[in-house]
Tab-separated table of C-alpha atoms in Angstrom:
chain	number	residue	atom	x	y	z
T	30	UNK	CA	71.942	99.568	28.605
T	31	UNK	CA	72.020	102.403	26.114
T	32	UNK	CA	75.803	102.845	26.543
T	33	UNK	CA	76.364	99.086	25.999
T	34	UNK	CA	74.169	99.246	22.856
T	35	UNK	CA	76.595	101.762	21.376
T	36	UNK	CA	79.682	100.058	22.586
T	37	UNK	CA	78.927	96.640	21.217
T	38	UNK	CA	78.204	97.849	17.713
T	39	UNK	CA	81.805	98.668	16.928
T	40	UNK	CA	83.784	96.295	19.047
T	41	UNK	CA	86.125	93.745	17.552
T	42	UNK	CA	86.925	91.954	20.763
T	43	UNK	CA	84.967	92.287	24.065
T	44	UNK	CA	87.302	91.924	27.060
T	45	UNK	CA	85.567	91.072	30.302
T	46	UNK	CA	87.566	90.356	33.368
T	47	UNK	CA	85.373	90.027	36.490
T	48	UNK	CA	86.582	88.153	39.467
T	49	UNK	CA	84.941	84.731	39.479
T	50	UNK	CA	82.003	84.367	40.531
T	51	UNK	CA	81.114	87.928	40.041
T	52	UNK	CA	79.990	87.845	36.361
T	53	UNK	CA	76.488	89.296	36.392
T	54	UNK	CA	74.714	87.798	33.461
T	55	UNK	CA	76.875	88.241	30.486
T	56	UNK	CA	74.391	90.030	28.358
T	57	UNK	CA	76.962	92.497	27.009
T	58	UNK	CA	79.174	89.673	25.860
T	59	UNK	CA	76.184	88.039	24.168
T	60	UNK	CA	75.278	91.266	22.418
T	61	UNK	CA	78.676	91.358	20.864
T	62	UNK	CA	77.963	88.144	19.057
T	63	UNK	CA	75.284	89.431	16.753
T	64	UNK	CA	77.536	92.328	15.843
T	65	UNK	CA	80.505	90.082	14.832
T	66	UNK	CA	82.537	90.810	17.856
T	67	UNK	CA	84.585	88.222	19.637
T	68	UNK	CA	84.809	87.538	23.380
T	69	UNK	CA	87.882	87.368	25.531
T	70	UNK	CA	86.453	86.749	29.001
T	71	UNK	CA	86.870	85.189	32.411
T	72	UNK	CA	85.576	81.529	32.510
T	73	UNK	CA	82.501	82.623	34.518
T	74	UNK	CA	78.847	83.048	33.880
T	75	UNK	CA	77.668	82.424	30.221
T	76	UNK	CA	81.237	82.299	28.976
T	77	UNK	CA	82.035	79.251	31.076
T	78	UNK	CA	79.322	77.436	29.211
T	79	UNK	CA	79.855	78.975	25.741
T	80	UNK	CA	83.660	79.091	25.420
T	81	UNK	CA	85.653	76.915	22.988
T	82	UNK	CA	88.864	77.990	21.325
T	83	UNK	CA	87.170	78.331	17.922
T	84	UNK	CA	84.846	81.104	19.087
T	85	UNK	CA	86.992	83.359	21.328
T	86	UNK	CA	89.513	83.424	24.146
T	87	UNK	CA	89.218	82.571	27.805
T	88	UNK	CA	90.981	83.734	30.968
T	89	UNK	CA	91.278	81.792	34.262
T	90	UNK	CA	90.944	78.236	35.346
T	91	UNK	CA	87.168	78.308	36.064
T	92	UNK	CA	87.886	78.334	39.897
T	93	UNK	CA	87.229	80.994	42.536
T	94	UNK	CA	90.362	82.720	43.961
T	95	UNK	CA	88.847	85.427	46.100
T	96	UNK	CA	90.740	88.660	46.468
T	97	UNK	CA	94.173	87.035	46.113
T	98	UNK	CA	96.513	89.667	44.712
T	99	UNK	CA	98.913	86.965	43.341
T	100	UNK	CA	96.041	85.466	41.301
T	101	UNK	CA	95.033	88.952	40.010
T	102	UNK	CA	98.658	89.507	38.932
T	103	UNK	CA	98.797	86.119	37.214
T	104	UNK	CA	95.510	86.728	35.345
T	105	UNK	CA	96.684	90.227	34.291
T	106	UNK	CA	99.856	88.609	32.940
T	107	UNK	CA	97.855	85.949	31.195
T	108	UNK	CA	95.639	88.588	29.611
T	109	UNK	CA	98.648	90.490	28.285
T	110	UNK	CA	100.152	87.302	26.934
T	111	UNK	CA	96.954	86.292	25.249
T	112	UNK	CA	96.504	89.736	23.724
T	113	UNK	CA	100.182	89.902	22.531
T	114	UNK	CA	100.580	86.310	21.291
T	115	UNK	CA	97.111	85.454	19.905
T	116	UNK	CA	94.420	88.184	19.687
T	117	UNK	CA	96.345	91.031	18.193
T	118	UNK	CA	98.431	88.920	15.739
T	119	UNK	CA	95.199	87.219	14.541
T	120	UNK	CA	93.479	90.532	14.021
T	121	UNK	CA	96.340	92.072	12.011
T	122	UNK	CA	97.308	88.937	9.995
T	123	UNK	CA	95.895	89.803	6.594
T	124	UNK	CA	95.762	87.938	3.325
T	125	UNK	CA	96.673	89.466	-0.030
T	126	UNK	CA	93.337	91.246	-0.132
T	127	UNK	CA	93.710	92.763	3.254
T	128	UNK	CA	91.269	90.453	4.953
T	129	UNK	CA	92.047	88.918	8.375
T	130	UNK	CA	90.953	85.437	7.378
T	131	UNK	CA	91.627	83.703	10.719
T	132	UNK	CA	89.825	86.455	12.464
T	133	UNK	CA	86.851	86.375	10.087
T	134	UNK	CA	86.688	82.552	10.519
T	135	UNK	CA	86.513	82.875	14.285
T	136	UNK	CA	83.860	85.579	13.983
T	137	UNK	CA	81.798	83.318	11.733
T	138	UNK	CA	82.268	80.308	14.096
T	139	UNK	CA	81.299	82.510	17.002
T	140	UNK	CA	78.102	83.912	15.374
T	141	UNK	CA	77.087	80.487	13.991
T	142	UNK	CA	77.630	78.550	17.181
T	143	UNK	CA	76.769	80.991	19.898
T	144	UNK	CA	74.068	83.367	18.623
T	145	UNK	CA	71.319	80.677	18.558
T	146	UNK	CA	72.340	79.427	22.008
T	147	UNK	CA	72.838	82.717	23.828
T	148	UNK	CA	69.991	85.083	23.005
T	149	UNK	CA	67.002	86.694	24.642
T	150	UNK	CA	64.746	84.218	22.703
T	151	UNK	CA	66.534	81.308	24.310
T	152	UNK	CA	66.367	82.853	27.730
T	153	UNK	CA	62.588	83.549	27.454
T	154	UNK	CA	62.002	80.079	26.076
T	155	UNK	CA	64.038	78.374	28.946
T	156	UNK	CA	62.488	80.482	31.635
T	157	UNK	CA	59.010	79.765	30.229
T	158	UNK	CA	59.607	75.995	29.945
T	159	UNK	CA	61.578	75.469	33.112
T	160	UNK	CA	59.986	77.925	35.438
T	161	UNK	CA	56.764	79.806	34.393
T	162	UNK	CA	54.839	76.854	32.910
T	163	UNK	CA	55.608	74.547	35.850
T	164	UNK	CA	54.677	77.347	38.329
T	165	UNK	CA	51.412	77.944	36.447
T	166	UNK	CA	50.624	74.181	36.492
T	167	UNK	CA	51.366	74.022	40.180
T	168	UNK	CA	49.137	76.992	40.741
T	169	UNK	CA	46.294	75.431	38.749
T	170	UNK	CA	46.675	72.264	40.747
T	171	UNK	CA	46.535	74.065	44.069
T	172	UNK	CA	43.533	76.241	43.065
T	173	UNK	CA	41.615	73.213	41.718
T	174	UNK	CA	41.487	71.774	45.228
T	175	UNK	CA	40.734	75.256	46.655
T	176	UNK	CA	44.025	75.239	48.540
T	177	UNK	CA	43.565	71.911	50.365
T	178	UNK	CA	47.281	71.278	50.517
T	179	UNK	CA	47.855	74.730	52.045
T	180	UNK	CA	45.073	74.135	54.601
T	181	UNK	CA	46.653	70.808	55.578
T	182	UNK	CA	49.980	72.506	56.142
T	183	UNK	CA	48.395	75.215	58.338
T	184	UNK	CA	46.358	72.589	60.226
T	185	UNK	CA	49.586	70.500	60.780
T	186	UNK	CA	51.488	73.558	62.034
T	187	UNK	CA	48.699	74.366	64.493
T	188	UNK	CA	48.840	70.788	65.900
T	189	UNK	CA	52.602	70.952	66.249
T	190	UNK	CA	52.605	74.275	67.894
T	191	UNK	CA	49.711	73.210	70.227
T	192	UNK	CA	51.443	69.927	71.188
T	193	UNK	CA	54.905	71.442	71.520
T	194	UNK	CA	54.217	72.347	75.169
T	195	UNK	CA	53.841	68.575	75.733
T	196	UNK	CA	57.563	68.129	75.257
T	197	UNK	CA	59.918	68.448	78.247
T	198	UNK	CA	63.676	68.638	78.683
T	199	UNK	CA	65.355	65.783	80.456
T	200	UNK	CA	68.993	65.102	81.375
T	201	UNK	CA	69.227	62.773	78.318
T	202	UNK	CA	67.871	65.356	75.863
T	203	UNK	CA	64.329	66.116	74.631
T	204	UNK	CA	61.838	63.362	75.344
T	205	UNK	CA	58.233	63.517	74.220
T	206	UNK	CA	55.626	63.294	76.904
T	207	UNK	CA	52.893	63.057	74.229
T	208	UNK	CA	52.673	61.607	70.778
T	209	UNK	CA	51.935	63.736	67.710
T	210	UNK	CA	50.403	62.265	64.618
T	211	UNK	CA	51.836	63.822	61.458
T	212	UNK	CA	50.122	64.272	58.185
T	213	UNK	CA	50.858	61.590	55.588
T	214	UNK	CA	50.207	63.228	52.276
T	215	UNK	CA	51.952	63.451	48.853
T	216	UNK	CA	50.128	66.671	48.029
T	217	UNK	CA	52.934	68.924	49.184
């Protein structure tokens, strides 16, 4: 983490080329955003969701190709082409004042469009809303009934285990020799 903190502060373009689907979480590419860096990445993880041509560059077709050496070679060639024909020329194309206007426009688009969407604040908010709060509500509901749903499940399992010996194998498959009454409850 400390190394990445130093790397993202001075980067102009963050090149990330994992094999799909091996992108971990994309936090390094997200950190680049707030420092004005641009992303050139495999269409995997967060970049598959974030990418548009106005904010960076993408590699790949968004599909998995395993360890196919031919695909690796094709992606390497695509990376070199992208760097030679788009990324490097855009970085070095300067106006009369020496400013890379197209590069700066892409930086601004990237920061404006992606920084609010891909941040730790967003992640914490989404995890809280989608996971933690529902889990807390479910826990409150279960504890309010002193674990009645859990007891029902345990009781049902005991009935099934106890009655299982009442089933016998026949030439036509499994046939019950006894009837088991299952719980009918919407509580779990």
